[in-house]
Short mmCIF file of C-alpha atoms in Angstrom, two decimals:
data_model
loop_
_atom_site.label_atom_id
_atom_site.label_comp_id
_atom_site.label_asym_id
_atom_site.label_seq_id
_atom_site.Cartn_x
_atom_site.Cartn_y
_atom_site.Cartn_z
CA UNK A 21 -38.19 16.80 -20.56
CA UNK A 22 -41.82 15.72 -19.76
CA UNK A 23 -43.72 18.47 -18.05
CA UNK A 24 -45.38 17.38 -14.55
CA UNK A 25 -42.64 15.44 -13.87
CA UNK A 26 -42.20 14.98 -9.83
CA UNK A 27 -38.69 16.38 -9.12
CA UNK A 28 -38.08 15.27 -4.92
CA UNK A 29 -35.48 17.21 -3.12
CA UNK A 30 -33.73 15.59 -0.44
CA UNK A 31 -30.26 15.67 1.51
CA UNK A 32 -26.84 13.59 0.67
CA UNK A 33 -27.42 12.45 3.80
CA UNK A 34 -31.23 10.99 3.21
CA UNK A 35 -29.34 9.82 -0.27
CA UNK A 36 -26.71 8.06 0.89
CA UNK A 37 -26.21 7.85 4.95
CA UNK A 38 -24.39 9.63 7.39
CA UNK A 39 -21.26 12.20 5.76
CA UNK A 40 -17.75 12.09 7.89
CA UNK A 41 -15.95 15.56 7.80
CA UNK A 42 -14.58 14.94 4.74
CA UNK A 43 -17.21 13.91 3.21
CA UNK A 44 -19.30 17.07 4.16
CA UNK A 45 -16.64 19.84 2.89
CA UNK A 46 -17.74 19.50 -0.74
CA UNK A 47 -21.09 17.66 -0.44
CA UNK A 48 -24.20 19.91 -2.18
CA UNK A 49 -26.49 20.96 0.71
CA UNK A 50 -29.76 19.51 -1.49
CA UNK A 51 -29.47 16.46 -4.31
CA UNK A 52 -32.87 17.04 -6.57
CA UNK A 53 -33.79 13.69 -7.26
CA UNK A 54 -36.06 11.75 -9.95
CA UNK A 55 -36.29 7.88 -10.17
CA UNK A 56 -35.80 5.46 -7.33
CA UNK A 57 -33.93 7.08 -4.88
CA UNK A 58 -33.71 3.36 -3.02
CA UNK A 59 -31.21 2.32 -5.66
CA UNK A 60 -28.39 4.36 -3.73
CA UNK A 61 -29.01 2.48 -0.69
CA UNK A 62 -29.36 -0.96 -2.03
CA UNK A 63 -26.23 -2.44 -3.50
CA UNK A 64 -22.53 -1.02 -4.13
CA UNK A 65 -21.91 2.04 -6.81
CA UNK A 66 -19.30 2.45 -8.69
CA UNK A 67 -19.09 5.45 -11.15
CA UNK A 68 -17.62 4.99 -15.04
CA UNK A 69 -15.89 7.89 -15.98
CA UNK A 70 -14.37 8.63 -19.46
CA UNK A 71 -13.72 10.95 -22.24
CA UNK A 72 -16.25 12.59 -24.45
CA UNK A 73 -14.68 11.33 -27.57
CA UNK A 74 -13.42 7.78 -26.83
CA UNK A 75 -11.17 5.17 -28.61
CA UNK A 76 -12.17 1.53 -30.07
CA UNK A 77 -10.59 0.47 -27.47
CA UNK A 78 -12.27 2.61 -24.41
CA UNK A 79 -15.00 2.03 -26.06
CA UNK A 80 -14.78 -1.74 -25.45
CA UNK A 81 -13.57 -1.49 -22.06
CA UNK A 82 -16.49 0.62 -21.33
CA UNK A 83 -18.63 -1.82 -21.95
CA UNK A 84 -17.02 -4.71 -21.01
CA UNK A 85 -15.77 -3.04 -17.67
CA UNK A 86 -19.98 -2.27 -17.47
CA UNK A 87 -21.33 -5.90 -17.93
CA UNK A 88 -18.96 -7.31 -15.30
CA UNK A 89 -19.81 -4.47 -12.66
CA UNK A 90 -23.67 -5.47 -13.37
CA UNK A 91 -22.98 -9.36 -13.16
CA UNK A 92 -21.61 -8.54 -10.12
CA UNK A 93 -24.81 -6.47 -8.91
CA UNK A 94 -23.18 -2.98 -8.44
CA UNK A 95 -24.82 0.09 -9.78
CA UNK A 96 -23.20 2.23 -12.48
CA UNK A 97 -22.74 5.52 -11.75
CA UNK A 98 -21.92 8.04 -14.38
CA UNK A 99 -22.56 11.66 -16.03
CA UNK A 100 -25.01 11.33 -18.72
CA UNK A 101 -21.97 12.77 -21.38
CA UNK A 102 -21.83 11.72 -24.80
CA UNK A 103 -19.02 9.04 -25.32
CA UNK A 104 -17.81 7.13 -22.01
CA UNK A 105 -20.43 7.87 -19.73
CA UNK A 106 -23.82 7.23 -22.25
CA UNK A 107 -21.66 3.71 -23.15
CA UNK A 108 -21.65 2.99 -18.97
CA UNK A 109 -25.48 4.16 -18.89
CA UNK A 110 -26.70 2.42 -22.08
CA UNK A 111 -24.53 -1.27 -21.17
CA UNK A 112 -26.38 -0.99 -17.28
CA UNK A 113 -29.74 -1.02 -19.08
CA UNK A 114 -29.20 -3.57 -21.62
CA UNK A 115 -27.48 -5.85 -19.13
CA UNK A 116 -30.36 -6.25 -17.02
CA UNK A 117 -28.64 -3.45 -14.35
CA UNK A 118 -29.16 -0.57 -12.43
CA UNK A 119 -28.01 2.93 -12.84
CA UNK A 120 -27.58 6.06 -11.74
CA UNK A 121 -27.28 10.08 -13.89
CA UNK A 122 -25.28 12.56 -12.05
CA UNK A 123 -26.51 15.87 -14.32
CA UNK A 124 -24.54 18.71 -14.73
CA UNK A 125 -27.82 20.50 -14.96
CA UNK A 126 -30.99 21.27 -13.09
CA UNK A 127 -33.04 17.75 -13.41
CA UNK A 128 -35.65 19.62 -16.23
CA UNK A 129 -32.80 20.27 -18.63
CA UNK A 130 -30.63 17.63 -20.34
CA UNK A 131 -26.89 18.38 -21.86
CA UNK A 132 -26.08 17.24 -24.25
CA UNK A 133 -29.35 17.45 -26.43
CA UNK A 134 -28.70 13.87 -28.02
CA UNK A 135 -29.19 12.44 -24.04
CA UNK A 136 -32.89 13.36 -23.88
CA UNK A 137 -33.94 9.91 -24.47
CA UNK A 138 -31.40 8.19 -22.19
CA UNK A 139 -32.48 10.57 -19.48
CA UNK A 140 -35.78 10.22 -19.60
CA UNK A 141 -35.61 6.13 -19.75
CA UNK A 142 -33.13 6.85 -16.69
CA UNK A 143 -35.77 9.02 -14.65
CA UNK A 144 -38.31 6.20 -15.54
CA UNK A 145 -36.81 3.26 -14.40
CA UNK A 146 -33.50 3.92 -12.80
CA UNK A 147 -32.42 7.21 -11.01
CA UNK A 148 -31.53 10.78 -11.95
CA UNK A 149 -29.99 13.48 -9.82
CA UNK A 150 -28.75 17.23 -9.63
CA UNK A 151 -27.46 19.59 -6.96
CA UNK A 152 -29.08 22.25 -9.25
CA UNK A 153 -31.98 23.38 -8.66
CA UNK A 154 -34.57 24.08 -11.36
CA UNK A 155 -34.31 27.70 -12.90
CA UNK A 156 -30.25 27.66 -11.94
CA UNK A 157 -28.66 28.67 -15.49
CA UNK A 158 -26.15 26.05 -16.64
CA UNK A 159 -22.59 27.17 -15.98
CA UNK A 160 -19.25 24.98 -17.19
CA UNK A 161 -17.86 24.93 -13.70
CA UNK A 162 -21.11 22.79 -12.71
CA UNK A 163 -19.68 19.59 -14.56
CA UNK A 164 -16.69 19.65 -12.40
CA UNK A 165 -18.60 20.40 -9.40
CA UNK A 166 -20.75 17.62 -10.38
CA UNK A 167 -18.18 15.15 -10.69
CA UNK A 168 -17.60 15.71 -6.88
CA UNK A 169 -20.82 14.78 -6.09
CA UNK A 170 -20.50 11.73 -8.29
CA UNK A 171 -17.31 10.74 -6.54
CA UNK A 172 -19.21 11.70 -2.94
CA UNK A 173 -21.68 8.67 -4.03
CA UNK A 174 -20.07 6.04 -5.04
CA UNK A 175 -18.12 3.79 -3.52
CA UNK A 176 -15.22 3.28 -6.31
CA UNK A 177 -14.66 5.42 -9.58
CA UNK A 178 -12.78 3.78 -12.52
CA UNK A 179 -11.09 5.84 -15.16
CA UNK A 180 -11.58 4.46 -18.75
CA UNK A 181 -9.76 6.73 -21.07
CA UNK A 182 -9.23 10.71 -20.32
CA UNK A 183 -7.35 13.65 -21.62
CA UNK A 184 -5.02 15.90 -19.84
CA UNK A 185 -7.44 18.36 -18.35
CA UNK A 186 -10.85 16.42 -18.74
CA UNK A 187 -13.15 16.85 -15.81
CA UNK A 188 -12.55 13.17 -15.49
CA UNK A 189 -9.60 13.47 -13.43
CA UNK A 190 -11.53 16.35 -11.18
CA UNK A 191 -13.31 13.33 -10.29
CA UNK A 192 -10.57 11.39 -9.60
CA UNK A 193 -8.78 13.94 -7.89
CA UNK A 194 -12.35 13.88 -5.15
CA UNK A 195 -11.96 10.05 -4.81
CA UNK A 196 -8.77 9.77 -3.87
CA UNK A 197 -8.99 12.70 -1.02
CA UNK A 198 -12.06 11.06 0.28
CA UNK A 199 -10.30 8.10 0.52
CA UNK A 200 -12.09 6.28 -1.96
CA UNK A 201 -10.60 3.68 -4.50
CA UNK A 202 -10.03 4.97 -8.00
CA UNK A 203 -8.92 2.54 -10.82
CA UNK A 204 -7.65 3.73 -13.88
CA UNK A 205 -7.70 1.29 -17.47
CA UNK A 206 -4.34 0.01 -17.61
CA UNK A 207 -4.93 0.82 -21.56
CA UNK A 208 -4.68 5.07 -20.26
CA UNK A 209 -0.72 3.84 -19.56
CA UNK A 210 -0.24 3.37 -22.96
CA UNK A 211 -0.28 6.75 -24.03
CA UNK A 212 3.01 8.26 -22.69
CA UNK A 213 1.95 11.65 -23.46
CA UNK A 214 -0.72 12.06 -20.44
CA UNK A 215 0.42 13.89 -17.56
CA UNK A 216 -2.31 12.89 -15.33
CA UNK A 217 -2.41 9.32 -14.85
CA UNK A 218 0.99 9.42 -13.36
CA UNK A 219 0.31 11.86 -11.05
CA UNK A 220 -3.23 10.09 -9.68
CA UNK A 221 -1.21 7.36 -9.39
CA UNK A 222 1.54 8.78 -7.01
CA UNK A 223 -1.74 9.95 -4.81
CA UNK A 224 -3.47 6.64 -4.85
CA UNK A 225 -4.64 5.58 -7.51
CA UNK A 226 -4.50 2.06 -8.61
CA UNK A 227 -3.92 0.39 -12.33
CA UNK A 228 -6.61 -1.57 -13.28
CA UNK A 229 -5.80 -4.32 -15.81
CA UNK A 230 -8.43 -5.46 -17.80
CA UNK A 231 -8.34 -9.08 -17.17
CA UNK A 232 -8.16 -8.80 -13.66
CA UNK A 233 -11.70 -6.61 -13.19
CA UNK A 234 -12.03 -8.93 -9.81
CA UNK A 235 -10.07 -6.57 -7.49
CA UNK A 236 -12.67 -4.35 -7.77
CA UNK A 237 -14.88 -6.32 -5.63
CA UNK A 238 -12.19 -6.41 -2.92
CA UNK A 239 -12.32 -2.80 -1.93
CA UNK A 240 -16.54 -2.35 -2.34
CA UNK A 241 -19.09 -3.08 -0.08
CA UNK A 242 -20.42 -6.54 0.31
CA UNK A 243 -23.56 -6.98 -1.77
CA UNK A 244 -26.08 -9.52 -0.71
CA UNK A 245 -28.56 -8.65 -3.17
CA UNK A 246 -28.82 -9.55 -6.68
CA UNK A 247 -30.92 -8.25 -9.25
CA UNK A 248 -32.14 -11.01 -10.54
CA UNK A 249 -33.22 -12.33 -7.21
CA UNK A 250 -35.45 -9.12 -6.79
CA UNK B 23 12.71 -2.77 19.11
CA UNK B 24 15.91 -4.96 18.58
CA UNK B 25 17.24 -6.21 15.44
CA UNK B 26 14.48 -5.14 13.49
CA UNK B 27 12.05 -6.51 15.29
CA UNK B 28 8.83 -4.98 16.30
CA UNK B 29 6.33 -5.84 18.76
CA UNK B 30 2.47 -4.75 17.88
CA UNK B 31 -0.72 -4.30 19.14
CA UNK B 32 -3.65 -5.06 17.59
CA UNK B 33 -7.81 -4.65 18.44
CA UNK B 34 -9.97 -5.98 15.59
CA UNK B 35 -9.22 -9.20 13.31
CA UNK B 36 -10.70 -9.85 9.66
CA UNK B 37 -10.39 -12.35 7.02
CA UNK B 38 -9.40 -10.65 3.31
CA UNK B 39 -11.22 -13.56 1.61
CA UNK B 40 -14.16 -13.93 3.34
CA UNK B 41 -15.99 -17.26 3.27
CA UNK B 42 -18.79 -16.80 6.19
CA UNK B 43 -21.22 -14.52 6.93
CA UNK B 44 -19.68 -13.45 10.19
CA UNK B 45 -15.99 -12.94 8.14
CA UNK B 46 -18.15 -10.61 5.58
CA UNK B 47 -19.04 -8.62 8.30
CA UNK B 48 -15.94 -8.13 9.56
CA UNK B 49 -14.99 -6.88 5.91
CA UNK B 50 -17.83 -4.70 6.08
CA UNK B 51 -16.53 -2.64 9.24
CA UNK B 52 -13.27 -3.01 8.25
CA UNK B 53 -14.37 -0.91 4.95
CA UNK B 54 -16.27 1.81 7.12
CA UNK B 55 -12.74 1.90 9.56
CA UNK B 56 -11.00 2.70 6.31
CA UNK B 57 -13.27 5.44 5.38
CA UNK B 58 -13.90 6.69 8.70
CA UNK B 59 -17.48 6.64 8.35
CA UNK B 60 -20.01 7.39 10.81
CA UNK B 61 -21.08 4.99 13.06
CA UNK B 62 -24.01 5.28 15.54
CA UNK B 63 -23.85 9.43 15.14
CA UNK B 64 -19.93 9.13 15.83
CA UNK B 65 -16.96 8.89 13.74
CA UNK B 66 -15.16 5.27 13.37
CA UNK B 67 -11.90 6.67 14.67
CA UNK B 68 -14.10 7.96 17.86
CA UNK B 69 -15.67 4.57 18.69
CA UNK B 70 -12.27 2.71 18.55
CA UNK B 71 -10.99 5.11 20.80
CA UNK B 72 -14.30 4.53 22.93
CA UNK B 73 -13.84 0.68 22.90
CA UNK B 74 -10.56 0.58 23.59
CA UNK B 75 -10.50 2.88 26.98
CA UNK B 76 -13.34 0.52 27.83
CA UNK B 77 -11.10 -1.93 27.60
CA UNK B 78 -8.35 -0.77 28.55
CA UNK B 79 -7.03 -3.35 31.55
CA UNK B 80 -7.82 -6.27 29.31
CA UNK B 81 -5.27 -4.84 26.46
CA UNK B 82 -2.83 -7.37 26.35
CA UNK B 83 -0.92 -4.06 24.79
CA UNK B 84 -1.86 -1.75 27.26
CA UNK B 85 1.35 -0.76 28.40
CA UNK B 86 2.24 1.09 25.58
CA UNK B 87 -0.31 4.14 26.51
CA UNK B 88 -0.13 6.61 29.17
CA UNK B 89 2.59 9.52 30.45
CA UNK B 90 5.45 9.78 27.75
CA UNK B 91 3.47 7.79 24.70
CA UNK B 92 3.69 9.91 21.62
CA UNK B 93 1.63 8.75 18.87
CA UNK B 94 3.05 9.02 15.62
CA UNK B 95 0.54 7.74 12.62
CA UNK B 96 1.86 5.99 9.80
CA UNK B 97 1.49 7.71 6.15
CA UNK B 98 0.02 6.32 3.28
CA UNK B 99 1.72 4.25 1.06
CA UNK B 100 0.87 6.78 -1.39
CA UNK B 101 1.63 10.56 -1.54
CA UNK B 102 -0.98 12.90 0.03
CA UNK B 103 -2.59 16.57 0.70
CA UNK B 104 -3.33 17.99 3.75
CA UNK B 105 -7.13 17.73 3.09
CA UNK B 106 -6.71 14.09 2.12
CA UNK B 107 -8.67 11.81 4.32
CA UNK B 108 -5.82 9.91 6.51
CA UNK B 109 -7.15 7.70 8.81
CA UNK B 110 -4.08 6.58 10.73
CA UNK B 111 -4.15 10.23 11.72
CA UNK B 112 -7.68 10.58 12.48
CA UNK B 113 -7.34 7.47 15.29
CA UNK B 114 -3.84 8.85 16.60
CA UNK B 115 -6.24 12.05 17.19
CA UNK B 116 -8.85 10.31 18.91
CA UNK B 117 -6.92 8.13 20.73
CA UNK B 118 -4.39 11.43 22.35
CA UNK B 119 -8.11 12.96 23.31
CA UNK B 120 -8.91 9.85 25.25
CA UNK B 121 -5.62 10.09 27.21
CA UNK B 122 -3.99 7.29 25.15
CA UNK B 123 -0.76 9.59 24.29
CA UNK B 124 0.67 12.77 22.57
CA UNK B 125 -0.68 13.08 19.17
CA UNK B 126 2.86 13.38 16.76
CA UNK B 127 2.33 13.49 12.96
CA UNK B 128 5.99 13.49 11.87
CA UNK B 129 6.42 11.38 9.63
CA UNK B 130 5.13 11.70 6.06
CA UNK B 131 5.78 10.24 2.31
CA UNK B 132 8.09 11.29 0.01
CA UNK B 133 7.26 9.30 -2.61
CA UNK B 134 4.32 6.56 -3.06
CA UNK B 135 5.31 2.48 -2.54
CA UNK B 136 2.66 0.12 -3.52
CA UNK B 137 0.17 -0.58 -1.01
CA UNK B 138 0.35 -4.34 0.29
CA UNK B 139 -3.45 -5.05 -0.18
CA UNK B 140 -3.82 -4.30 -3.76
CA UNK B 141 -0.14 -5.90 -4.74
CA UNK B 142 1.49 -9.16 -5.15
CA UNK B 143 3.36 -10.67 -2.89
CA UNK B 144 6.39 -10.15 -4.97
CA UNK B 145 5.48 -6.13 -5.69
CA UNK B 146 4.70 -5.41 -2.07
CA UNK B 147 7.34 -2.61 -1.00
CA UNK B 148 10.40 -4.12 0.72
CA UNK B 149 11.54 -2.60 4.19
CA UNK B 150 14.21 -0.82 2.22
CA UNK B 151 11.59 0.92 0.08
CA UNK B 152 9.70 2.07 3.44
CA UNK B 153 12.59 3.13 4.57
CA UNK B 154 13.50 5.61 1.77
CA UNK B 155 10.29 6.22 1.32
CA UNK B 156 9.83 8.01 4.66
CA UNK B 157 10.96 10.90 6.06
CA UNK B 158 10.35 12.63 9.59
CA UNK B 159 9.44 16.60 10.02
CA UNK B 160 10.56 18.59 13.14
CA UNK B 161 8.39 18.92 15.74
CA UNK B 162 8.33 20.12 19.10
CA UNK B 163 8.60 17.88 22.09
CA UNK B 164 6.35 18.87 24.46
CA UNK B 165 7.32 16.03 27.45
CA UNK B 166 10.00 13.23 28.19
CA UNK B 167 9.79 10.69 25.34
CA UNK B 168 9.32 7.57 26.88
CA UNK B 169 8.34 5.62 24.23
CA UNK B 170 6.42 6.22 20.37
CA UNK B 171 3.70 3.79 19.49
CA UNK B 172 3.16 3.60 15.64
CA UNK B 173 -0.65 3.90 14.45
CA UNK B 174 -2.10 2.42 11.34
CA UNK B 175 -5.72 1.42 10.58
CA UNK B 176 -4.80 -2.32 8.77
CA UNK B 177 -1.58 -4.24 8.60
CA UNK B 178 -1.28 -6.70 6.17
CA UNK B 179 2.05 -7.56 6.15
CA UNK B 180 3.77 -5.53 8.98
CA UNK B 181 6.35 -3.59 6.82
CA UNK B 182 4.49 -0.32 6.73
CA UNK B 183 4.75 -0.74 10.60
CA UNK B 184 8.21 -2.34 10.88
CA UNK B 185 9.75 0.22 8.50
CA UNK B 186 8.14 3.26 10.08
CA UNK B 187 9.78 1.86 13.20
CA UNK B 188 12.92 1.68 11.93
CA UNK B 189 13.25 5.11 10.15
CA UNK B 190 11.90 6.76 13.82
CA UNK B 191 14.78 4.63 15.26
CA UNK B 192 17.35 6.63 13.26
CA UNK B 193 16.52 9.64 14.82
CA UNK B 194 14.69 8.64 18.17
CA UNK B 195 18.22 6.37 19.73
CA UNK B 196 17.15 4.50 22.71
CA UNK B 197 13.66 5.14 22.84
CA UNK B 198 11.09 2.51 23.12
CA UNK B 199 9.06 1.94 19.65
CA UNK B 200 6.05 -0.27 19.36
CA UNK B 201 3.30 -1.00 16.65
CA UNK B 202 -0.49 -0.41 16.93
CA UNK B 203 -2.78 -1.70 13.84
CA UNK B 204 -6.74 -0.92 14.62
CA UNK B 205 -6.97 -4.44 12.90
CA UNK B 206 -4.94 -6.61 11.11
CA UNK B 207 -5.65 -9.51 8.75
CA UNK B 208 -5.85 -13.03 9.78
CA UNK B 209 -5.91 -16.59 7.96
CA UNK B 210 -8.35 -18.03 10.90
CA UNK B 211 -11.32 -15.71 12.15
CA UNK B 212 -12.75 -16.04 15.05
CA UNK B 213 -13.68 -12.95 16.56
CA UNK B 214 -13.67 -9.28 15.31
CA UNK B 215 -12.93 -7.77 18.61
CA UNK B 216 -9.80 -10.07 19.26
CA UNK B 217 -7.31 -7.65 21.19
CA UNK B 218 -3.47 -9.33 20.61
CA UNK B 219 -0.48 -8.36 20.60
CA UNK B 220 2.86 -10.22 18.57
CA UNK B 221 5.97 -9.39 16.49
CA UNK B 222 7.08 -8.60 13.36
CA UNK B 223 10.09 -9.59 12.14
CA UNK B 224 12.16 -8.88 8.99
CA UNK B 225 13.13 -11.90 6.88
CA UNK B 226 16.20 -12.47 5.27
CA UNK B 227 14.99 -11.17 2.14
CA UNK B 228 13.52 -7.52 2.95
CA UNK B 229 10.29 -9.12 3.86
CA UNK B 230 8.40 -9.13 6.78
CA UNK B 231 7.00 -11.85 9.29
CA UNK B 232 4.15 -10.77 11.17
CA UNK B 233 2.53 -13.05 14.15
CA UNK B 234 -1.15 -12.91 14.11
#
């Protein structure tokens, strides 16, 4: 990362408004922020969450999942991981959207290596954040913790394609107890071997086919704003 | 409640599809009732309770409250953990500390049904499903029953309410049961704030009827 780079610090509250009790028991006390932090309180979010190593398929979902969220002027919220989540991030950008980085990381280191670019474009013109502070060493457990805090943010999380055990489903395990929509690819179905998607779905989760992407926009916030009007 | 019929309560109206400005805005605080957010430095389920004790003589419902009421929220439609944000529950709460009732969580999910908003109107759960769906925990009567009032945040069709009401019924012989939705949905808006109360009826075919 560029040295001299202004890293703000800020609450979840300052981020994102007011936190109900639920909200608060696994929010990060501080968000380190870089990028326009007014994103967050402009238009919906909705994080795209996926596997490292993803399908043809979840690949194209990814993206075309993306491109209708931006047409529709929400902001894509993801983890800045190889596969799924750099597909989400990359798509925003090139579709004339908004996005948001959830790092795993302090906000002056960038995982994975390849990402460096990505993030910095991110910080430039969109928005990165991290509940880690600079100098905190990198553990695994952050990623999960930092899919709370992705889930905490946005207003919907769709599942593209996971594994059993992928800190995907921590995420979607967060939405669903904060009451928050989660959608999961009706292509995950297909692969009877997952143990996961059934049980998300017996907690609340909801199967989202891919040629009905509209009933997304049921359960989001109204957005009056569109990019292109800006 | 006779022959499975139910009579509710309601407070708030909205329009699903919203076409206006003012039935967007309804949609909006219906949204923040469903998450419970923070209004004005207090939680949702606080203010309704608020608004509604304000209001309380003008409740064309209001004689389901007072000495006797026990307040039973509804479950999901899906299964849930005890740190799970539950709304229903969250308003029962706030309503029992404004005097509205005895706060009663007994009933819970056994297994999920599909919820009514995000289905089809042929894969919305039948009252059948609610009722084997549901089951009712043990808990400790404090005062004469007089009657239960069923709470739920949104009713779109009425059978989460109707079949909640009939499983208490099974157990609960010969005591009053009512409805209570925060808000329910409506084909013509005109107000949020539209306190009414109706029925809900089952249909010949496991379906509901709800007046709104």
């Amino acid at each position: 990362m560029e040295k001299g780079i202004d890293f703000g610090c800020i609450t979840p509250e300052e981020l994102i408004g007011s936190l109900n009790d639920i909200e608060k028991k696994f929010a990060p006390k501080y968000i380190f922020v870089n990028g326009d932090k007014n994103i967050l309180q402009e238009n919906p979010k909705v994080s795209v969450i996926g596997t490292r190593n993803p399908s043809l398929q979840g690949k194209k979902n990814a993206e075309m999942l993306t491109k209708f969220l931006v047409k529709n002027k929400i902001i894509i919220v993801s983890g800045l991981a190889l596969g799924i989540d750099t597909i989400a991030h990359k798509t925003a950008i090139e579709s004339g959207g908004r996005t948001v980085a959830v790092l795993g990381t302090p906000l002056d280191k960038c995982y994975p290596y390849e990402n460096r670019k990505l993030q910095e474009e991110i910080m430039n013109k969109h928005l990165v954040i991290s509940q880690f502070a600079i100098g905190n060493p990198v553990h695994p457990s952050n990623f999960p913790i930092r899919n709370r805090t992705m889930a905490l943010i946005s207003d919907a999380s769709i599942i593209i394609e996971a594994k059993d055990g992928s800190g995907t489903y921590h995420q979607g395990w967060e939405a669903l107890r904060l009451g928050r929509p989660l959608f999961i690819v009706e292509d995950i179905l297909k692969d009877k071997s997952l143990k996961w998607p059934e049980k998300l779905i017996n907690y609340g989760a909801k199967i989202l086919p891919m040629k009905h992407l509209e009933i997304i926009l049921d359960v989001i916030p109204v957005s009056e704003v569109s990019f292109n009007e800006k | 409640m006779k022959n499975n019929e139910l009579i509710y309560g309601s407070f708030f109206s909205y329009n699903s599809k919203p076409k206006s400005d003012s039935e967007r805005i309804a949609k909006e605080k219906v949204r923040e009732i469903k998450f419970d957010k923070m209004i004005e430095g207090k939680l949702w389920s606080q203010e309704i309770s608020l608004l509604m004790k304000r209001d309380f003589e003008k409740l064309p419902f209001n004689n389901f409250f007072g000495k006797g009421t026990y307040l039973v929220p509804a479950p999901k439609s899906s299964l849930m953990v005890q740190d799970f944000l539950w709304v229903p529950s969250r308003i029962a709460l706030a309503m029992s500390q404004k005097g509205f009732g005895i706060y009663f969580p007994c009933l819970e999910r056994q297994k999920s049904v599909n919820k009514a908003a995000f289905s089809k109107y042929e894969d919305r759960p039948k009252i059948t499903e609610h009722l084997d769906s549901l089951k009712i925990n043990s808990m400790l009567i404090t005062e004469k029953m007089e009657r239960i009032v069923i709470i739920d945040d949104v009713t779109t069709t009425g059978a989460t309410l109707l079949g909640c009401a009939l499983k208490l019924k099974e157990k609960f012989l010969g005591v009053p049961i009512f409805g209570f939705a925060v808000i329910r949905t409506v084909d013509n808006f005109k107000n949020f704030e539209e306190p009414f109360i109706g029925k809900i009826n089952e249909i010949n075919n496991g379906r509901t009827h709800r007046e709104s």
